[in-house]
Amino acid sequence: PADVPLLAYGGAGGLHAIQLAKAVGHGSAWVPHAPGCFSAVGLALAGEALELRETLHLTFQGRPSTELGRRAKHLGKAAKEQLGVGRSRGEVSGLLRYQGQGACLAIPFPRAVCPRDLRTRFEREHERVFGFLTPDRAIEVVQLRAAAWQPPAPLPEAIGTQSAQIQRDPNADSARAASRRPPLGGKGVAIYVREKLAPGAVVHGPASIEETTGTTWVPPGECMTSTPTGLRWQPT
């Protein structure tokens, strides 16, 4: 865990991010912009994708037949046409195995065309995965897979931080809204408006950073730094 950051998404993820990161031993914790609709943002930016599969049974000993190449090219073209979006990318692969074998290996076909050295490609992967070869046995192609996809949209530098784009004051006090007393008593807690936190602003705990889709809690003795990609915590 120390080698990767803890990503705290969801409306309540930021309430526990720092305590959980410290307990597990993460080297840092991040609360992305708009954490409560993090999945929805991903869906909105994600590209479209389509996969077609064709079951077949073709056997070859040396080079694969031209029939396999023709069907691979046709399936790859069909996937792109059915996706129906511009600038789409595609890939065709085949499920191959030795004749009579149960397990199959997925072997990519470059440029959606069956490669002439398909047997070499298959045996190289077979030896890597299973550790042995059976060179005198024929090879079966039991399925073709064609995938087409559109690249995702680029992630905006800061989602939901229009105010931070204008407000360049790195002093976190400019984003402070008020103080709030706990319902059961005790000292008041500083409240910060996340949309007003400029990149570089540091919020010291105890404090609550609030936004439309979630809340981030900064415990006493800890601090959160506002960055263009999210709120960041690192061990002090």
Short mmCIF file of the C-alpha atoms (twelve columns), coordinates in Angstrom:
data_MODEL
# 
_entry.id   MODEL 
# 
loop_
_atom_site.group_PDB 
_atom_site.id 
_atom_site.type_symbol 
_atom_site.label_atom_id 
_atom_site.label_alt_id 
_atom_site.label_comp_id 
_atom_site.label_asym_id 
_atom_site.label_seq_id 
_atom_site.Cartn_x 
_atom_site.Cartn_y 
_atom_site.Cartn_z 
_atom_site.pdbx_PDB_model_num 
ATOM 1   C CA . PRO A 1   0.000   0.000   0.000   1 
ATOM 2   C CA . ALA A 2   2.856   2.432   0.603   1 
ATOM 3   C CA . ASP A 3   3.640   2.421   -3.123  1 
ATOM 4   C CA . VAL A 4   0.203   3.573   -4.296  1 
ATOM 5   C CA . PRO A 5   -2.160  6.367   -3.226  1 
ATOM 6   C CA . LEU A 6   -5.543  5.722   -1.670  1 
ATOM 7   C CA . LEU A 7   -8.290  7.101   -3.932  1 
ATOM 8   C CA . ALA A 8   -11.288 8.150   -1.854  1 
ATOM 9   C CA . TYR A 9   -14.360 8.571   -4.049  1 
ATOM 10  C CA . GLY A 10  -18.044 8.579   -3.173  1 
ATOM 11  C CA . GLY A 11  -19.893 11.198  -1.166  1 
ATOM 12  C CA . ALA A 12  -18.566 9.871   2.154   1 
ATOM 13  C CA . GLY A 13  -15.171 8.611   0.964   1 
ATOM 14  C CA . GLY A 14  -13.417 11.793  2.025   1 
ATOM 15  C CA . LEU A 15  -14.700 11.420  5.590   1 
ATOM 16  C CA . HIS A 16  -12.473 8.399   6.163   1 
ATOM 17  C CA . ALA A 17  -9.646  8.900   3.637   1 
ATOM 18  C CA . ILE A 18  -6.890  10.105  5.928   1 
ATOM 19  C CA . GLN A 19  -7.623  7.737   8.839   1 
ATOM 20  C CA . LEU A 20  -7.835  4.726   6.502   1 
ATOM 21  C CA . ALA A 21  -4.681  5.677   4.603   1 
ATOM 22  C CA . LYS A 22  -2.756  5.952   7.864   1 
ATOM 23  C CA . ALA A 23  -4.142  2.669   9.205   1 
ATOM 24  C CA . VAL A 24  -3.291  0.688   6.071   1 
ATOM 25  C CA . GLY A 25  0.029   2.407   5.393   1 
ATOM 26  C CA . HIS A 26  -0.645  4.243   2.134   1 
ATOM 27  C CA . GLY A 27  1.911   6.841   1.151   1 
ATOM 28  C CA . SER A 28  -0.772  9.361   0.213   1 
ATOM 29  C CA . ALA A 29  -4.511  9.824   -0.182  1 
ATOM 30  C CA . TRP A 30  -6.454  11.660  -2.879  1 
ATOM 31  C CA . VAL A 31  -10.019 12.941  -2.991  1 
ATOM 32  C CA . PRO A 32  -10.934 13.620  -6.648  1 
ATOM 33  C CA . HIS A 33  -13.122 16.467  -7.797  1 
ATOM 34  C CA . ALA A 34  -16.861 15.733  -7.569  1 
ATOM 35  C CA . PRO A 35  -16.291 12.521  -5.565  1 
ATOM 36  C CA . GLY A 36  -19.990 11.821  -5.115  1 
ATOM 37  C CA . CYS A 37  -20.500 11.481  -8.873  1 
ATOM 38  C CA . PHE A 38  -17.062 10.075  -9.673  1 
ATOM 39  C CA . SER A 39  -18.506 7.071   -11.545 1 
ATOM 40  C CA . ALA A 40  -20.891 9.281   -13.506 1 
ATOM 41  C CA . VAL A 41  -18.000 11.505  -14.607 1 
ATOM 42  C CA . GLY A 42  -16.156 8.414   -15.790 1 
ATOM 43  C CA . LEU A 43  -19.151 7.226   -17.790 1 
ATOM 44  C CA . ALA A 44  -19.594 10.657  -19.363 1 
ATOM 45  C CA . LEU A 45  -15.955 10.773  -20.503 1 
ATOM 46  C CA . ALA A 46  -15.531 7.110   -21.437 1 
ATOM 47  C CA . GLY A 47  -15.368 6.160   -25.089 1 
ATOM 48  C CA . GLU A 48  -17.756 3.697   -26.697 1 
ATOM 49  C CA . ALA A 49  -16.703 0.107   -27.379 1 
ATOM 50  C CA . LEU A 50  -18.060 -2.959  -29.146 1 
ATOM 51  C CA . GLU A 51  -16.960 -6.595  -29.338 1 
ATOM 52  C CA . LEU A 52  -18.058 -9.233  -31.835 1 
ATOM 53  C CA . ARG A 53  -17.336 -12.947 -31.577 1 
ATOM 54  C CA . GLU A 54  -17.562 -15.689 -34.173 1 
ATOM 55  C CA . THR A 55  -17.336 -19.354 -33.274 1 
ATOM 56  C CA . LEU A 56  -15.545 -21.518 -35.801 1 
ATOM 57  C CA . HIS A 57  -13.418 -24.638 -36.067 1 
ATOM 58  C CA . LEU A 58  -10.419 -24.330 -38.349 1 
ATOM 59  C CA . THR A 59  -7.334  -26.521 -38.101 1 
ATOM 60  C CA . PHE A 60  -3.904  -25.860 -39.580 1 
ATOM 61  C CA . GLN A 61  -0.480  -27.450 -39.350 1 
ATOM 62  C CA . GLY A 62  1.888   -24.938 -40.907 1 
ATOM 63  C CA . ARG A 63  0.482   -21.660 -42.142 1 
ATOM 64  C CA . PRO A 64  -3.176  -20.811 -41.551 1 
ATOM 65  C CA . SER A 65  -5.587  -20.915 -44.461 1 
ATOM 66  C CA . THR A 66  -6.642  -17.856 -46.426 1 
ATOM 67  C CA . GLU A 67  -10.182 -18.578 -45.179 1 
ATOM 68  C CA . LEU A 68  -9.129  -17.658 -41.634 1 
ATOM 69  C CA . GLY A 69  -7.625  -14.394 -42.828 1 
ATOM 70  C CA . ARG A 70  -10.732 -13.528 -44.820 1 
ATOM 71  C CA . ARG A 71  -13.048 -14.147 -41.851 1 
ATOM 72  C CA . ALA A 72  -10.813 -12.209 -39.480 1 
ATOM 73  C CA . LYS A 73  -10.771 -9.199  -41.802 1 
ATOM 74  C CA . HIS A 74  -14.552 -9.366  -42.284 1 
ATOM 75  C CA . LEU A 75  -15.230 -9.524  -38.516 1 
ATOM 76  C CA . GLY A 76  -12.900 -6.612  -37.806 1 
ATOM 77  C CA . LYS A 77  -14.602 -4.480  -40.442 1 
ATOM 78  C CA . ALA A 78  -18.053 -5.403  -39.114 1 
ATOM 79  C CA . ALA A 79  -17.116 -4.338  -35.586 1 
ATOM 80  C CA . LYS A 80  -16.032 -0.879  -36.738 1 
ATOM 81  C CA . GLU A 81  -19.123 -0.454  -38.885 1 
ATOM 82  C CA . GLN A 82  -21.486 -1.444  -36.071 1 
ATOM 83  C CA . LEU A 83  -19.774 0.908   -33.622 1 
ATOM 84  C CA . GLY A 84  -20.520 3.686   -36.084 1 
ATOM 85  C CA . VAL A 85  -18.361 6.445   -34.591 1 
ATOM 86  C CA . GLY A 86  -15.487 8.402   -36.066 1 
ATOM 87  C CA . ARG A 87  -11.829 7.812   -35.239 1 
ATOM 88  C CA . SER A 88  -12.520 4.313   -33.931 1 
ATOM 89  C CA . ARG A 89  -9.763  1.794   -33.372 1 
ATOM 90  C CA . GLY A 90  -9.963  -1.949  -33.741 1 
ATOM 91  C CA . GLU A 91  -8.294  -5.240  -32.922 1 
ATOM 92  C CA . VAL A 92  -8.895  -8.841  -33.925 1 
ATOM 93  C CA . SER A 93  -7.676  -11.875 -32.007 1 
ATOM 94  C CA . GLY A 94  -8.201  -15.609 -32.175 1 
ATOM 95  C CA . LEU A 95  -8.655  -18.283 -29.518 1 
ATOM 96  C CA . LEU A 96  -6.147  -20.998 -30.366 1 
ATOM 97  C CA . ARG A 97  -5.185  -24.358 -28.861 1 
ATOM 98  C CA . TYR A 98  -3.441  -27.557 -29.800 1 
ATOM 99  C CA . GLN A 99  -5.842  -30.078 -31.315 1 
ATOM 100 C CA . GLY A 100 -7.564  -31.925 -28.489 1 
ATOM 101 C CA . GLN A 101 -6.438  -29.431 -25.865 1 
ATOM 102 C CA . GLY A 102 -8.970  -27.855 -23.472 1 
ATOM 103 C CA . ALA A 103 -7.355  -24.507 -22.682 1 
ATOM 104 C CA . CYS A 104 -7.190  -21.751 -25.307 1 
ATOM 105 C CA . LEU A 105 -4.886  -18.776 -25.727 1 
ATOM 106 C CA . ALA A 106 -5.901  -15.408 -27.173 1 
ATOM 107 C CA . ILE A 107 -3.481  -14.448 -29.945 1 
ATOM 108 C CA . PRO A 108 -3.769  -10.915 -31.426 1 
ATOM 109 C CA . PHE A 109 -3.943  -10.525 -35.197 1 
ATOM 110 C CA . PRO A 110 -2.037  -7.391  -36.245 1 
ATOM 111 C CA . ARG A 111 -3.984  -4.940  -38.415 1 
ATOM 112 C CA . ALA A 112 -7.072  -7.173  -38.171 1 
ATOM 113 C CA . VAL A 113 -5.497  -9.633  -40.626 1 
ATOM 114 C CA . CYS A 114 -4.533  -13.204 -39.825 1 
ATOM 115 C CA . PRO A 115 -0.706  -13.282 -39.600 1 
ATOM 116 C CA . ARG A 116 1.192   -15.832 -41.688 1 
ATOM 117 C CA . ASP A 117 3.379   -16.666 -38.689 1 
ATOM 118 C CA . LEU A 118 0.344   -17.485 -36.526 1 
ATOM 119 C CA . ARG A 119 1.768   -20.834 -35.450 1 
ATOM 120 C CA . THR A 120 4.997   -19.167 -34.271 1 
ATOM 121 C CA . ARG A 121 3.023   -16.567 -32.331 1 
ATOM 122 C CA . PHE A 122 0.853   -19.238 -30.718 1 
ATOM 123 C CA . GLU A 123 3.748   -21.508 -29.730 1 
ATOM 124 C CA . ARG A 124 5.729   -18.611 -28.290 1 
ATOM 125 C CA . GLU A 125 2.787   -17.718 -26.065 1 
ATOM 126 C CA . HIS A 126 2.045   -21.380 -25.272 1 
ATOM 127 C CA . GLU A 127 5.574   -21.968 -24.058 1 
ATOM 128 C CA . ARG A 128 5.468   -18.787 -21.973 1 
ATOM 129 C CA . VAL A 129 2.160   -19.716 -20.307 1 
ATOM 130 C CA . PHE A 130 2.347   -23.507 -20.053 1 
ATOM 131 C CA . GLY A 131 6.084   -24.175 -20.301 1 
ATOM 132 C CA . PHE A 132 6.018   -26.746 -23.091 1 
ATOM 133 C CA . LEU A 133 5.326   -27.254 -26.823 1 
ATOM 134 C CA . THR A 134 3.826   -30.038 -28.940 1 
ATOM 135 C CA . PRO A 135 5.247   -29.155 -32.361 1 
ATOM 136 C CA . ASP A 136 3.880   -32.246 -34.154 1 
ATOM 137 C CA . ARG A 137 0.264   -31.475 -33.222 1 
ATOM 138 C CA . ALA A 138 -2.113  -29.411 -35.360 1 
ATOM 139 C CA . ILE A 139 -3.504  -26.119 -34.068 1 
ATOM 140 C CA . GLU A 140 -7.206  -25.334 -33.772 1 
ATOM 141 C CA . VAL A 141 -8.824  -21.917 -34.039 1 
ATOM 142 C CA . VAL A 142 -12.108 -22.100 -32.147 1 
ATOM 143 C CA . GLN A 143 -13.169 -18.457 -32.010 1 
ATOM 144 C CA . LEU A 144 -12.469 -15.046 -33.534 1 
ATOM 145 C CA . ARG A 145 -12.922 -11.852 -31.509 1 
ATOM 146 C CA . ALA A 146 -13.115 -8.368  -33.001 1 
ATOM 147 C CA . ALA A 147 -13.133 -5.276  -30.795 1 
ATOM 148 C CA . ALA A 148 -13.693 -1.691  -31.870 1 
ATOM 149 C CA . TRP A 149 -13.498 1.321   -29.611 1 
ATOM 150 C CA . GLN A 150 -13.442 5.087   -29.576 1 
ATOM 151 C CA . PRO A 151 -10.777 6.789   -27.431 1 
ATOM 152 C CA . PRO A 152 -12.148 8.400   -24.235 1 
ATOM 153 C CA . ALA A 153 -12.506 12.144  -23.900 1 
ATOM 154 C CA . PRO A 154 -9.648  13.884  -22.056 1 
ATOM 155 C CA . LEU A 155 -10.193 14.491  -18.360 1 
ATOM 156 C CA . PRO A 156 -10.694 18.206  -17.635 1 
ATOM 157 C CA . GLU A 157 -7.963  19.731  -15.513 1 
ATOM 158 C CA . ALA A 158 -10.412 20.541  -12.748 1 
ATOM 159 C CA . ILE A 159 -13.988 19.305  -12.610 1 
ATOM 160 C CA . GLY A 160 -16.326 21.419  -10.522 1 
ATOM 161 C CA . THR A 161 -13.679 23.968  -9.528  1 
ATOM 162 C CA . GLN A 162 -14.609 26.933  -11.676 1 
ATOM 163 C CA . SER A 163 -14.118 29.249  -8.715  1 
ATOM 164 C CA . ALA A 164 -10.632 27.873  -8.159  1 
ATOM 165 C CA . GLN A 165 -9.809  28.726  -11.775 1 
ATOM 166 C CA . ILE A 166 -10.488 32.385  -10.959 1 
ATOM 167 C CA . GLN A 167 -9.409  32.455  -7.336  1 
ATOM 168 C CA . ARG A 168 -5.627  32.163  -7.401  1 
ATOM 169 C CA . ASP A 169 -5.000  33.047  -3.741  1 
ATOM 170 C CA . PRO A 170 -3.248  29.986  -2.251  1 
ATOM 171 C CA . ASN A 171 -4.273  31.104  1.226   1 
ATOM 172 C CA . ALA A 172 -6.915  28.635  2.394   1 
ATOM 173 C CA . ASP A 173 -8.517  31.281  4.629   1 
ATOM 174 C CA . SER A 174 -10.049 32.866  1.529   1 
ATOM 175 C CA . ALA A 175 -12.122 29.691  1.094   1 
ATOM 176 C CA . ARG A 176 -13.188 29.483  4.731   1 
ATOM 177 C CA . ALA A 177 -16.954 29.712  5.114   1 
ATOM 178 C CA . ALA A 178 -17.610 29.487  8.859   1 
ATOM 179 C CA . SER A 179 -17.115 27.376  11.926  1 
ATOM 180 C CA . ARG A 180 -19.501 24.726  13.114  1 
ATOM 181 C CA . ARG A 181 -19.871 23.228  16.561  1 
ATOM 182 C CA . PRO A 182 -20.327 19.460  16.876  1 
ATOM 183 C CA . PRO A 183 -23.908 18.502  17.816  1 
ATOM 184 C CA . LEU A 184 -22.743 16.868  21.051  1 
ATOM 185 C CA . GLY A 185 -20.542 19.758  22.092  1 
ATOM 186 C CA . GLY A 186 -16.858 20.543  21.866  1 
ATOM 187 C CA . LYS A 187 -14.778 23.040  19.953  1 
ATOM 188 C CA . GLY A 188 -15.986 24.434  16.677  1 
ATOM 189 C CA . VAL A 189 -14.667 23.030  13.409  1 
ATOM 190 C CA . ALA A 190 -13.576 25.236  10.499  1 
ATOM 191 C CA . ILE A 191 -15.604 24.793  7.312   1 
ATOM 192 C CA . TYR A 192 -14.020 25.317  3.876   1 
ATOM 193 C CA . VAL A 193 -15.722 25.547  0.490   1 
ATOM 194 C CA . ARG A 194 -13.811 23.273  -1.819  1 
ATOM 195 C CA . GLU A 195 -14.739 25.145  -5.010  1 
ATOM 196 C CA . LYS A 196 -12.964 28.217  -3.601  1 
ATOM 197 C CA . LEU A 197 -9.732  26.425  -2.712  1 
ATOM 198 C CA . ALA A 198 -7.050  27.516  -5.170  1 
ATOM 199 C CA . PRO A 199 -4.307  25.077  -6.212  1 
ATOM 200 C CA . GLY A 200 -1.631  25.082  -3.536  1 
ATOM 201 C CA . ALA A 201 -3.978  26.009  -0.674  1 
ATOM 202 C CA . VAL A 202 -3.365  23.962  2.480   1 
ATOM 203 C CA . VAL A 203 -6.162  23.178  4.935   1 
ATOM 204 C CA . HIS A 204 -5.052  22.265  8.450   1 
ATOM 205 C CA . GLY A 205 -7.206  20.091  10.676  1 
ATOM 206 C CA . PRO A 206 -9.467  19.846  12.403  1 
ATOM 207 C CA . ALA A 207 -11.489 21.036  9.431   1 
ATOM 208 C CA . SER A 208 -14.272 20.015  7.090   1 
ATOM 209 C CA . ILE A 209 -13.977 20.637  3.350   1 
ATOM 210 C CA . GLU A 210 -17.446 20.664  1.845   1 
ATOM 211 C CA . GLU A 211 -18.688 20.560  -1.729  1 
ATOM 212 C CA . THR A 212 -21.872 19.718  -3.577  1 
ATOM 213 C CA . THR A 213 -21.247 15.972  -3.902  1 
ATOM 214 C CA . GLY A 214 -19.237 15.130  -0.785  1 
ATOM 215 C CA . THR A 215 -17.366 16.091  2.355   1 
ATOM 216 C CA . THR A 216 -13.689 15.639  3.266   1 
ATOM 217 C CA . TRP A 217 -12.657 15.489  6.911   1 
ATOM 218 C CA . VAL A 218 -9.198  16.680  7.956   1 
ATOM 219 C CA . PRO A 219 -8.403  15.311  11.447  1 
ATOM 220 C CA . PRO A 220 -6.422  17.311  14.026  1 
ATOM 221 C CA . GLY A 221 -2.707  17.360  13.242  1 
ATOM 222 C CA . GLU A 222 -3.239  16.533  9.547   1 
ATOM 223 C CA . CYS A 223 -3.549  18.715  6.457   1 
ATOM 224 C CA . MET A 224 -4.919  18.524  2.933   1 
ATOM 225 C CA . THR A 225 -3.416  20.316  -0.071  1 
ATOM 226 C CA . SER A 226 -5.581  21.466  -2.983  1 
ATOM 227 C CA . THR A 227 -4.168  20.459  -6.387  1 
ATOM 228 C CA . PRO A 228 -5.558  20.677  -9.944  1 
ATOM 229 C CA . THR A 229 -6.350  16.942  -9.800  1 
ATOM 230 C CA . GLY A 230 -7.791  16.685  -6.300  1 
ATOM 231 C CA . LEU A 231 -7.227  17.076  -2.579  1 
ATOM 232 C CA . ARG A 232 -3.985  15.406  -1.512  1 
ATOM 233 C CA . TRP A 233 -2.881  14.124  1.867   1 
ATOM 234 C CA . GLN A 234 0.636   12.943  2.673   1 
ATOM 235 C CA . PRO A 235 2.038   11.825  6.014   1 
ATOM 236 C CA . THR A 236 3.660   14.637  7.967   1 
# 
